[in-house]
Amino acid sequence: MNANSLRAYFREKGEETGCLAYRARMHRFFAELEPSLSVTEQNLADRVRYIMRSNIFGDAELERLRREAVPLSNGNATAGNAAPLVNIPFVVDLNDDGIVSHELEKMRSILEESMLETRSMPLENRPRLPRIPLSKGNRAVMRALNPMLVTYLEASRDHCETDSILFGAALAECRIIGAKLSMSGRATRQSSAIPAWRKRIEDRIAKARALIGRLTSFRSGNNRPRVVRSVRMAFAGTNISLFQPDITQKLTERIDDLKQKIAAWGKRIRRFSERSSRFNQNRLFQSDQKRLYKSLERPEVCGAGLRSNHADTVAFWRGLWSEPVNHSEGP
């Protein structure tokens, strides 16, 4: 059965011109080779896929089966014009091996809708497309969409329209396979100025400052349930009780500890920011030195601001260099 399954597959490949609906012909060819077996089109396609993936037959055996199968369907066919062995079409939903007509019409409507949507959309508002894995199902969708683009590309008038068509096709591909799209737009994505590491440290600082405020409030005599609950959480995991005699000293020590942590986190932010600034300046020095020097110049150096008077300048420097000064010589 395995050999005849491959013979039917190779024989169908020798006759077909497209790669979308091949199961019916392959099933008919297999019925001629194995009339005693009754299998469905889906079972036969699954069997062929399993054989090709599992490498049950070697390359020499596959070549022999192809030579035996191709002349059965076309006397002039040779092994050279046969389709690749692993080029097995897959369905969009991975439950079928052929894309039927109603699926193609649905894909065409999604394609037209995506192109119409992107045609009037500014570049900065276009969604950021994700990286699509090249699975067999995704390849089948691309093979189905490529012939649909020919008509639109031939009618394209300029590069902008061609770009809109291609982006609409990529957007339609993502929608068909169910990929997750970021609809926030490119401008919003690029304008996020605060890095994730800095936001995490700033959140820690904000929580520590809030806790310091509640500890200070409790030390001043505020016994509200919310304040008491925060103090209990601050001393969780220790043997400190809120009603022991030296609780004021423990509160002071805890507040000082939190202030030291806030100072350390602030130094960490400054250190990371300076390192990031140095890294960006070094990278800019390699790519565009003129832009780097302009960014380093201060407004006073560039000539901005008020211009000093010549007489005031002469009087200032004359007072420094013209009057004799007696210096005390050190050891």
mmCIF file of C-alpha atoms in Angstrom:
data_model
loop_
_atom_site.group_PDB
_atom_site.id
_atom_site.type_symbol
_atom_site.label_atom_id
_atom_site.label_comp_id
_atom_site.label_asym_id
_atom_site.label_seq_id
_atom_site.Cartn_x
_atom_site.Cartn_y
_atom_site.Cartn_z
ATOM 1 C CA MET A 1 0.000 0.000 0.000
ATOM 2 C CA ASN A 2 2.850 2.415 0.783
ATOM 3 C CA ALA A 3 4.479 1.950 -2.617
ATOM 4 C CA ASN A 4 1.194 2.264 -4.518
ATOM 5 C CA SER A 5 0.293 5.367 -2.509
ATOM 6 C CA LEU A 6 3.495 7.012 -3.662
ATOM 7 C CA ARG A 7 2.966 5.787 -7.231
ATOM 8 C CA ALA A 8 -0.474 7.417 -7.250
ATOM 9 C CA TYR A 9 1.023 10.604 -5.832
ATOM 10 C CA PHE A 10 3.847 10.756 -8.397
ATOM 11 C CA ARG A 11 1.442 9.895 -11.199
ATOM 12 C CA GLU A 12 -0.875 12.716 -10.175
ATOM 13 C CA LYS A 13 2.098 15.078 -9.984
ATOM 14 C CA GLY A 14 3.052 14.191 -13.521
ATOM 15 C CA GLU A 15 -0.364 15.326 -14.805
ATOM 16 C CA GLU A 16 -1.353 18.279 -12.616
ATOM 17 C CA THR A 17 -0.542 21.866 -13.491
ATOM 18 C CA GLY A 18 -1.622 23.485 -10.194
ATOM 19 C CA CYS A 19 -0.939 22.573 -6.589
ATOM 20 C CA LEU A 20 -4.298 23.244 -5.005
ATOM 21 C CA ALA A 21 -6.690 20.337 -5.525
ATOM 22 C CA TYR A 22 -4.944 17.043 -6.167
ATOM 23 C CA ARG A 23 -6.582 14.555 -3.825
ATOM 24 C CA ALA A 24 -9.402 13.465 -6.128
ATOM 25 C CA ARG A 25 -7.058 12.566 -8.999
ATOM 26 C CA MET A 26 -4.612 10.823 -6.672
ATOM 27 C CA HIS A 27 -7.467 8.827 -5.144
ATOM 28 C CA ARG A 28 -8.625 7.784 -8.618
ATOM 29 C CA PHE A 29 -5.124 6.650 -9.595
ATOM 30 C CA PHE A 30 -4.743 4.715 -6.334
ATOM 31 C CA ALA A 31 -8.074 2.953 -6.940
ATOM 32 C CA GLU A 32 -6.700 1.704 -10.268
ATOM 33 C CA LEU A 33 -3.567 0.356 -8.570
ATOM 34 C CA GLU A 34 -5.328 -1.082 -5.498
ATOM 35 C CA PRO A 35 -8.939 -1.925 -6.463
ATOM 36 C CA SER A 36 -9.344 -4.213 -3.432
ATOM 37 C CA LEU A 37 -8.689 -1.429 -0.889
ATOM 38 C CA SER A 38 -11.283 1.184 -0.047
ATOM 39 C CA VAL A 39 -9.831 4.359 1.433
ATOM 40 C CA THR A 40 -11.051 7.928 1.446
ATOM 41 C CA GLU A 41 -9.278 10.860 -0.141
ATOM 42 C CA GLN A 42 -8.371 12.261 3.250
ATOM 43 C CA ASN A 43 -6.925 8.962 4.494
ATOM 44 C CA LEU A 44 -4.853 8.559 1.360
ATOM 45 C CA ALA A 45 -3.508 12.110 1.572
ATOM 46 C CA ASP A 46 -2.641 11.595 5.252
ATOM 47 C CA ARG A 47 -0.855 8.355 4.376
ATOM 48 C CA VAL A 48 1.235 10.005 1.683
ATOM 49 C CA ARG A 49 2.127 12.864 4.022
ATOM 50 C CA TYR A 50 3.178 10.401 6.721
ATOM 51 C CA ILE A 51 5.353 8.450 4.276
ATOM 52 C CA MET A 52 7.107 11.585 3.038
ATOM 53 C CA ARG A 53 7.716 12.895 6.552
ATOM 54 C CA SER A 54 8.874 9.614 8.067
ATOM 55 C CA ASN A 55 11.444 8.853 5.338
ATOM 56 C CA ILE A 56 10.309 5.246 5.077
ATOM 57 C CA PHE A 57 11.798 4.958 1.584
ATOM 58 C CA GLY A 58 15.287 6.065 0.590
ATOM 59 C CA ASP A 59 16.089 8.427 -2.240
ATOM 60 C CA ALA A 60 16.851 5.589 -4.656
ATOM 61 C CA GLU A 61 13.576 3.837 -3.853
ATOM 62 C CA LEU A 62 11.611 7.072 -4.286
ATOM 63 C CA GLU A 63 13.283 7.697 -7.636
ATOM 64 C CA ARG A 64 12.388 4.163 -8.779
ATOM 65 C CA LEU A 65 8.754 4.611 -7.743
ATOM 66 C CA ARG A 66 8.617 7.917 -9.597
ATOM 67 C CA ARG A 67 9.985 6.375 -12.778
ATOM 68 C CA GLU A 68 7.406 3.595 -12.512
ATOM 69 C CA ALA A 69 4.518 5.985 -11.866
ATOM 70 C CA VAL A 70 5.103 8.899 -14.245
ATOM 71 C CA PRO A 71 5.093 6.941 -17.565
ATOM 72 C CA LEU A 72 1.729 5.418 -16.613
ATOM 73 C CA SER A 73 0.028 8.768 -16.971
ATOM 74 C CA ASN A 74 2.087 10.393 -19.718
ATOM 75 C CA GLY A 75 4.376 8.576 -22.107
ATOM 76 C CA ASN A 76 6.463 11.669 -22.723
ATOM 77 C CA ALA A 77 6.836 12.527 -19.049
ATOM 78 C CA THR A 78 10.193 12.046 -17.422
ATOM 79 C CA ALA A 79 11.502 12.202 -13.944
ATOM 80 C CA GLY A 80 13.101 15.531 -14.660
ATOM 81 C CA ASN A 81 9.807 17.434 -15.049
ATOM 82 C CA ALA A 82 8.149 15.875 -12.043
ATOM 83 C CA ALA A 83 7.295 18.062 -9.081
ATOM 84 C CA PRO A 84 9.502 18.082 -5.975
ATOM 85 C CA LEU A 85 8.909 15.254 -3.555
ATOM 86 C CA VAL A 86 8.088 17.363 -0.514
ATOM 87 C CA ASN A 87 5.865 19.876 -2.284
ATOM 88 C CA ILE A 88 2.619 18.525 -0.848
ATOM 89 C CA PRO A 89 -0.110 21.151 -0.789
ATOM 90 C CA PHE A 90 -1.835 21.785 2.504
ATOM 91 C CA VAL A 91 -5.070 23.447 3.332
ATOM 92 C CA VAL A 92 -5.600 26.747 5.027
ATOM 93 C CA ASP A 93 -7.112 25.180 8.140
ATOM 94 C CA LEU A 94 -4.761 22.162 8.065
ATOM 95 C CA ASN A 95 -7.732 19.803 7.995
ATOM 96 C CA ASP A 96 -7.837 19.367 4.247
ATOM 97 C CA ASP A 97 -5.241 19.105 1.519
ATOM 98 C CA GLY A 98 -6.958 21.171 -1.150
ATOM 99 C CA ILE A 99 -8.226 24.737 -1.163
ATOM 100 C CA VAL A 100 -11.684 24.504 -2.690
ATOM 101 C CA SER A 101 -13.436 27.228 -4.634
ATOM 102 C CA HIS A 102 -15.430 28.727 -1.753
ATOM 103 C CA GLU A 103 -12.220 29.033 0.294
ATOM 104 C CA LEU A 104 -10.520 30.819 -2.588
ATOM 105 C CA GLU A 105 -13.432 33.245 -2.873
ATOM 106 C CA LYS A 106 -13.262 33.965 0.832
ATOM 107 C CA MET A 107 -9.528 34.568 0.577
ATOM 108 C CA ARG A 108 -10.078 36.878 -2.388
ATOM 109 C CA SER A 109 -12.635 38.923 -0.456
ATOM 110 C CA ILE A 110 -10.218 39.245 2.491
ATOM 111 C CA LEU A 111 -7.477 40.303 0.082
ATOM 112 C CA GLU A 112 -9.634 42.977 -1.559
ATOM 113 C CA GLU A 113 -10.783 44.273 1.815
ATOM 114 C CA SER A 114 -7.192 44.490 3.120
ATOM 115 C CA MET A 115 -5.934 46.296 0.012
ATOM 116 C CA LEU A 116 -8.837 48.749 0.132
ATOM 117 C CA GLU A 117 -8.117 49.410 3.798
ATOM 118 C CA THR A 118 -4.376 50.032 3.329
ATOM 119 C CA ARG A 119 -4.788 52.133 0.183
ATOM 120 C CA SER A 120 -6.192 55.102 2.115
ATOM 121 C CA MET A 121 -4.160 54.525 5.298
ATOM 122 C CA PRO A 122 -1.100 56.680 6.122
ATOM 123 C CA LEU A 123 2.190 54.864 6.468
ATOM 124 C CA GLU A 124 2.550 55.698 10.157
ATOM 125 C CA ASN A 125 -0.879 54.202 10.932
ATOM 126 C CA ARG A 126 -0.257 50.851 9.291
ATOM 127 C CA PRO A 127 -0.195 47.898 11.701
ATOM 128 C CA ARG A 128 3.114 46.237 12.458
ATOM 129 C CA LEU A 129 3.105 42.837 10.766
ATOM 130 C CA PRO A 130 4.434 39.886 12.787
ATOM 131 C CA ARG A 131 7.014 37.388 11.602
ATOM 132 C CA ILE A 132 5.143 34.461 10.021
ATOM 133 C CA PRO A 133 6.605 30.943 10.329
ATOM 134 C CA LEU A 134 7.077 29.182 6.993
ATOM 135 C CA SER A 135 4.910 26.178 7.763
ATOM 136 C CA LYS A 136 3.271 24.130 5.042
ATOM 137 C CA GLY A 137 -0.152 25.585 5.792
ATOM 138 C CA ASN A 138 1.171 29.149 5.483
ATOM 139 C CA ARG A 139 2.960 28.261 2.252
ATOM 140 C CA ALA A 140 -0.332 26.954 0.852
ATOM 141 C CA VAL A 141 -2.008 30.271 1.618
ATOM 142 C CA MET A 142 0.798 32.185 -0.101
ATOM 143 C CA ARG A 143 0.608 29.929 -3.160
ATOM 144 C CA ALA A 144 -3.117 30.666 -3.339
ATOM 145 C CA LEU A 145 -2.737 34.441 -2.902
ATOM 146 C CA ASN A 146 0.108 34.946 -5.380
ATOM 147 C CA PRO A 147 -1.995 34.357 -8.553
ATOM 148 C CA MET A 148 -4.646 36.779 -7.261
ATOM 149 C CA LEU A 149 -2.116 39.629 -7.111
ATOM 150 C CA VAL A 150 -1.266 39.510 -10.820
ATOM 151 C CA THR A 151 -4.326 41.497 -11.905
ATOM 152 C CA TYR A 152 -3.803 44.204 -9.290
ATOM 153 C CA LEU A 153 -0.071 44.535 -9.934
ATOM 154 C CA GLU A 154 -0.553 44.846 -13.686
ATOM 155 C CA ALA A 155 -3.021 47.697 -13.131
ATOM 156 C CA SER A 156 -0.704 49.470 -10.692
ATOM 157 C CA ARG A 157 0.294 52.976 -11.807
ATOM 158 C CA ASP A 158 3.213 53.825 -9.521
ATOM 159 C CA HIS A 159 5.418 52.461 -6.753
ATOM 160 C CA CYS A 160 3.161 53.780 -3.988
ATOM 161 C CA GLU A 161 0.204 51.803 -5.287
ATOM 162 C CA THR A 162 2.382 48.716 -5.728
ATOM 163 C CA ASP A 163 3.568 49.056 -2.135
ATOM 164 C CA SER A 164 -0.041 49.394 -0.961
ATOM 165 C CA ILE A 165 -1.017 46.241 -2.868
ATOM 166 C CA LEU A 166 1.846 44.190 -1.459
ATOM 167 C CA PHE A 167 1.229 45.394 2.087
ATOM 168 C CA GLY A 168 -2.478 44.598 1.712
ATOM 169 C CA ALA A 169 -1.568 41.083 0.558
ATOM 170 C CA ALA A 170 0.705 40.600 3.576
ATOM 171 C CA LEU A 171 -2.061 41.887 5.856
ATOM 172 C CA ALA A 172 -4.550 39.491 4.245
ATOM 173 C CA GLU A 173 -2.116 36.613 4.778
ATOM 174 C CA CYS A 174 -1.908 37.434 8.498
ATOM 175 C CA ARG A 175 -5.684 37.649 8.819
ATOM 176 C CA ILE A 176 -6.275 34.361 6.979
ATOM 177 C CA ILE A 177 -3.857 32.357 9.112
ATOM 178 C CA GLY A 178 -5.011 34.130 12.289
ATOM 179 C CA ALA A 179 -1.758 35.892 13.180
ATOM 180 C CA LYS A 180 -1.888 38.473 15.963
ATOM 181 C CA LEU A 181 -1.656 42.040 14.674
ATOM 182 C CA SER A 182 -0.626 45.138 16.599
ATOM 183 C CA MET A 183 -3.171 47.786 15.597
ATOM 184 C CA SER A 184 -1.493 50.584 17.580
ATOM 185 C CA GLY A 185 0.389 51.807 14.520
ATOM 186 C CA ARG A 186 4.068 52.340 13.851
ATOM 187 C CA ALA A 187 4.225 55.888 15.219
ATOM 188 C CA THR A 188 2.826 54.907 18.619
ATOM 189 C CA ARG A 189 5.103 51.910 18.826
ATOM 190 C CA GLN A 190 8.226 53.920 18.094
ATOM 191 C CA SER A 191 7.365 56.832 20.412
ATOM 192 C CA SER A 192 7.620 54.812 23.630
ATOM 193 C CA ALA A 193 10.486 56.644 25.358
ATOM 194 C CA ILE A 194 10.718 54.789 28.707
ATOM 195 C CA PRO A 195 12.564 51.443 28.532
ATOM 196 C CA ALA A 196 11.131 48.441 30.318
ATOM 197 C CA TRP A 197 14.039 48.160 32.792
ATOM 198 C CA ARG A 198 13.652 51.781 33.862
ATOM 199 C CA LYS A 199 9.900 51.424 34.297
ATOM 200 C CA ARG A 200 10.413 48.389 36.555
ATOM 201 C CA ILE A 201 12.883 50.263 38.782
ATOM 202 C CA GLU A 202 10.661 53.337 38.918
ATOM 203 C CA ASP A 203 7.737 51.131 39.990
ATOM 204 C CA ARG A 204 9.864 49.736 42.819
ATOM 205 C CA ILE A 205 10.788 53.265 43.897
ATOM 206 C CA ALA A 206 7.141 54.368 43.845
ATOM 207 C CA LYS A 207 6.072 51.383 45.975
ATOM 208 C CA ALA A 208 8.918 51.971 48.444
ATOM 209 C CA ARG A 209 8.005 55.651 48.801
ATOM 210 C CA ALA A 210 4.359 54.771 49.415
ATOM 211 C CA LEU A 211 5.412 52.274 52.067
ATOM 212 C CA ILE A 212 7.679 54.878 53.717
ATOM 213 C CA GLY A 213 4.732 57.245 53.903
ATOM 214 C CA ARG A 214 2.539 54.660 55.629
ATOM 215 C CA LEU A 215 5.289 53.631 58.049
ATOM 216 C CA THR A 216 5.843 57.275 58.942
ATOM 217 C CA SER A 217 2.113 57.757 59.379
ATOM 218 C CA PHE A 218 1.899 54.718 61.689
ATOM 219 C CA ARG A 219 4.864 55.973 63.702
ATOM 220 C CA SER A 220 3.016 59.275 64.159
ATOM 221 C CA GLY A 221 0.013 57.478 65.663
ATOM 222 C CA ASN A 222 -2.216 56.692 62.654
ATOM 223 C CA ASN A 223 -3.872 53.322 63.426
ATOM 224 C CA ARG A 224 -6.230 53.034 60.469
ATOM 225 C CA PRO A 225 -6.766 49.458 59.230
ATOM 226 C CA ARG A 226 -5.191 50.153 55.830
ATOM 227 C CA VAL A 227 -2.079 51.656 57.422
ATOM 228 C CA VAL A 228 -1.792 48.829 59.952
ATOM 229 C CA ARG A 229 -2.141 46.253 57.166
ATOM 230 C CA SER A 230 0.684 47.887 55.202
ATOM 231 C CA VAL A 231 2.926 47.908 58.298
ATOM 232 C CA ARG A 232 2.233 44.224 58.923
ATOM 233 C CA MET A 233 3.167 43.451 55.306
ATOM 234 C CA ALA A 234 6.381 45.479 55.697
ATOM 235 C CA PHE A 235 7.448 43.310 58.639
ATOM 236 C CA ALA A 236 6.177 40.026 57.175
ATOM 237 C CA GLY A 237 8.572 37.127 57.681
ATOM 238 C CA THR A 238 10.154 38.645 60.809
ATOM 239 C CA ASN A 239 9.491 38.211 64.516
ATOM 240 C CA ILE A 240 8.629 41.885 64.983
ATOM 241 C CA SER A 241 5.254 42.661 66.557
ATOM 242 C CA LEU A 242 3.484 45.985 66.193
ATOM 243 C CA PHE A 243 2.850 46.171 69.933
ATOM 244 C CA GLN A 244 6.365 45.549 71.249
ATOM 245 C CA PRO A 245 8.070 48.375 73.173
ATOM 246 C CA ASP A 246 10.786 49.155 70.596
ATOM 247 C CA ILE A 247 8.440 49.266 67.599
ATOM 248 C CA THR A 248 9.336 52.940 66.989
ATOM 249 C CA GLN A 249 12.997 52.061 66.595
ATOM 250 C CA LYS A 250 12.125 49.166 64.270
ATOM 251 C CA LEU A 251 9.989 51.492 62.166
ATOM 252 C CA THR A 252 12.847 53.982 61.924
ATOM 253 C CA GLU A 253 15.279 51.260 60.869
ATOM 254 C CA ARG A 254 12.835 49.984 58.268
ATOM 255 C CA ILE A 255 12.304 53.498 56.887
ATOM 256 C CA ASP A 256 16.079 54.080 56.675
ATOM 257 C CA ASP A 257 16.492 50.740 54.901
ATOM 258 C CA LEU A 258 13.874 51.688 52.317
ATOM 259 C CA LYS A 259 15.495 55.098 51.780
ATOM 260 C CA GLN A 260 18.833 53.428 51.129
ATOM 261 C CA LYS A 261 17.197 51.111 48.612
ATOM 262 C CA ILE A 262 15.580 54.087 46.862
ATOM 263 C CA ALA A 263 18.972 55.815 46.688
ATOM 264 C CA ALA A 264 20.572 52.649 45.252
ATOM 265 C CA TRP A 265 17.817 52.272 42.656
ATOM 266 C CA GLY A 266 18.197 55.936 41.675
ATOM 267 C CA LYS A 267 21.949 55.464 41.207
ATOM 268 C CA ARG A 268 21.229 52.369 39.138
ATOM 269 C CA ILE A 269 18.936 54.372 36.848
ATOM 270 C CA ARG A 270 21.579 57.071 36.436
ATOM 271 C CA ARG A 271 24.303 54.484 35.799
ATOM 272 C CA PHE A 272 22.223 52.619 33.214
ATOM 273 C CA SER A 273 21.188 55.885 31.553
ATOM 274 C CA GLU A 274 24.795 57.055 31.268
ATOM 275 C CA ARG A 275 25.845 53.692 29.870
ATOM 276 C CA SER A 276 23.025 53.809 27.328
ATOM 277 C CA SER A 277 23.986 57.356 26.391
ATOM 278 C CA ARG A 278 27.623 56.343 25.893
ATOM 279 C CA PHE A 279 26.583 53.371 23.786
ATOM 280 C CA ASN A 280 24.360 55.525 21.573
ATOM 281 C CA GLN A 281 27.079 58.170 21.200
ATOM 282 C CA ASN A 282 29.691 55.562 20.224
ATOM 283 C CA ARG A 283 27.332 54.054 17.686
ATOM 284 C CA LEU A 284 26.482 57.513 16.308
ATOM 285 C CA PHE A 285 30.206 58.324 16.100
ATOM 286 C CA GLN A 286 30.688 55.321 13.834
ATOM 287 C CA SER A 287 27.774 56.237 11.549
ATOM 288 C CA ASP A 288 27.478 60.052 11.583
ATOM 289 C CA GLN A 289 30.147 62.075 13.401
ATOM 290 C CA LYS A 290 28.709 65.433 12.346
ATOM 291 C CA ARG A 291 25.375 64.611 13.941
ATOM 292 C CA LEU A 292 27.131 63.507 17.140
ATOM 293 C CA TYR A 293 29.123 66.739 17.439
ATOM 294 C CA LYS A 294 25.995 68.811 16.901
ATOM 295 C CA SER A 295 24.213 66.908 19.660
ATOM 296 C CA LEU A 296 27.123 67.524 22.049
ATOM 297 C CA GLU A 297 27.351 71.264 21.399
ATOM 298 C CA ARG A 298 25.818 73.571 23.992
ATOM 299 C CA PRO A 299 23.701 76.610 22.991
ATOM 300 C CA GLU A 300 26.449 78.967 24.197
ATOM 301 C CA VAL A 301 29.003 77.293 21.962
ATOM 302 C CA CYS A 302 26.679 77.444 18.975
ATOM 303 C CA GLY A 303 26.247 81.208 19.411
ATOM 304 C CA ALA A 304 22.780 81.161 20.903
ATOM 305 C CA GLY A 305 21.801 83.545 23.669
ATOM 306 C CA LEU A 306 22.890 87.120 24.407
ATOM 307 C CA ARG A 307 26.129 88.399 22.871
ATOM 308 C CA SER A 308 28.502 90.032 25.364
ATOM 309 C CA ASN A 309 29.732 93.630 25.025
ATOM 310 C CA HIS A 310 33.333 94.167 23.798
ATOM 311 C CA ALA A 311 34.164 96.778 26.438
ATOM 312 C CA ASP A 312 32.871 94.562 29.261
ATOM 313 C CA THR A 313 34.921 91.645 27.985
ATOM 314 C CA VAL A 314 38.125 93.706 27.836
ATOM 315 C CA ALA A 315 37.532 95.088 31.343
ATOM 316 C CA PHE A 316 36.897 91.619 32.735
ATOM 317 C CA TRP A 317 40.061 90.024 31.394
ATOM 318 C CA ARG A 318 42.177 93.134 32.134
ATOM 319 C CA GLY A 319 41.202 92.867 35.770
ATOM 320 C CA LEU A 320 42.473 89.274 35.784
ATOM 321 C CA TRP A 321 45.731 89.584 33.861
ATOM 322 C CA SER A 322 46.927 93.207 34.076
ATOM 323 C CA GLU A 323 47.065 93.696 37.844
ATOM 324 C CA PRO A 324 50.073 92.202 39.634
ATOM 325 C CA VAL A 325 49.332 89.599 42.311
ATOM 326 C CA ASN A 326 51.682 88.390 45.044
ATOM 327 C CA HIS A 327 51.533 84.596 45.433
ATOM 328 C CA SER A 328 52.676 82.691 48.493
ATOM 329 C CA GLU A 329 55.078 79.979 47.481
ATOM 330 C CA GLY A 330 54.325 76.626 49.082
ATOM 331 C CA PRO A 331 56.842 73.929 50.062
#
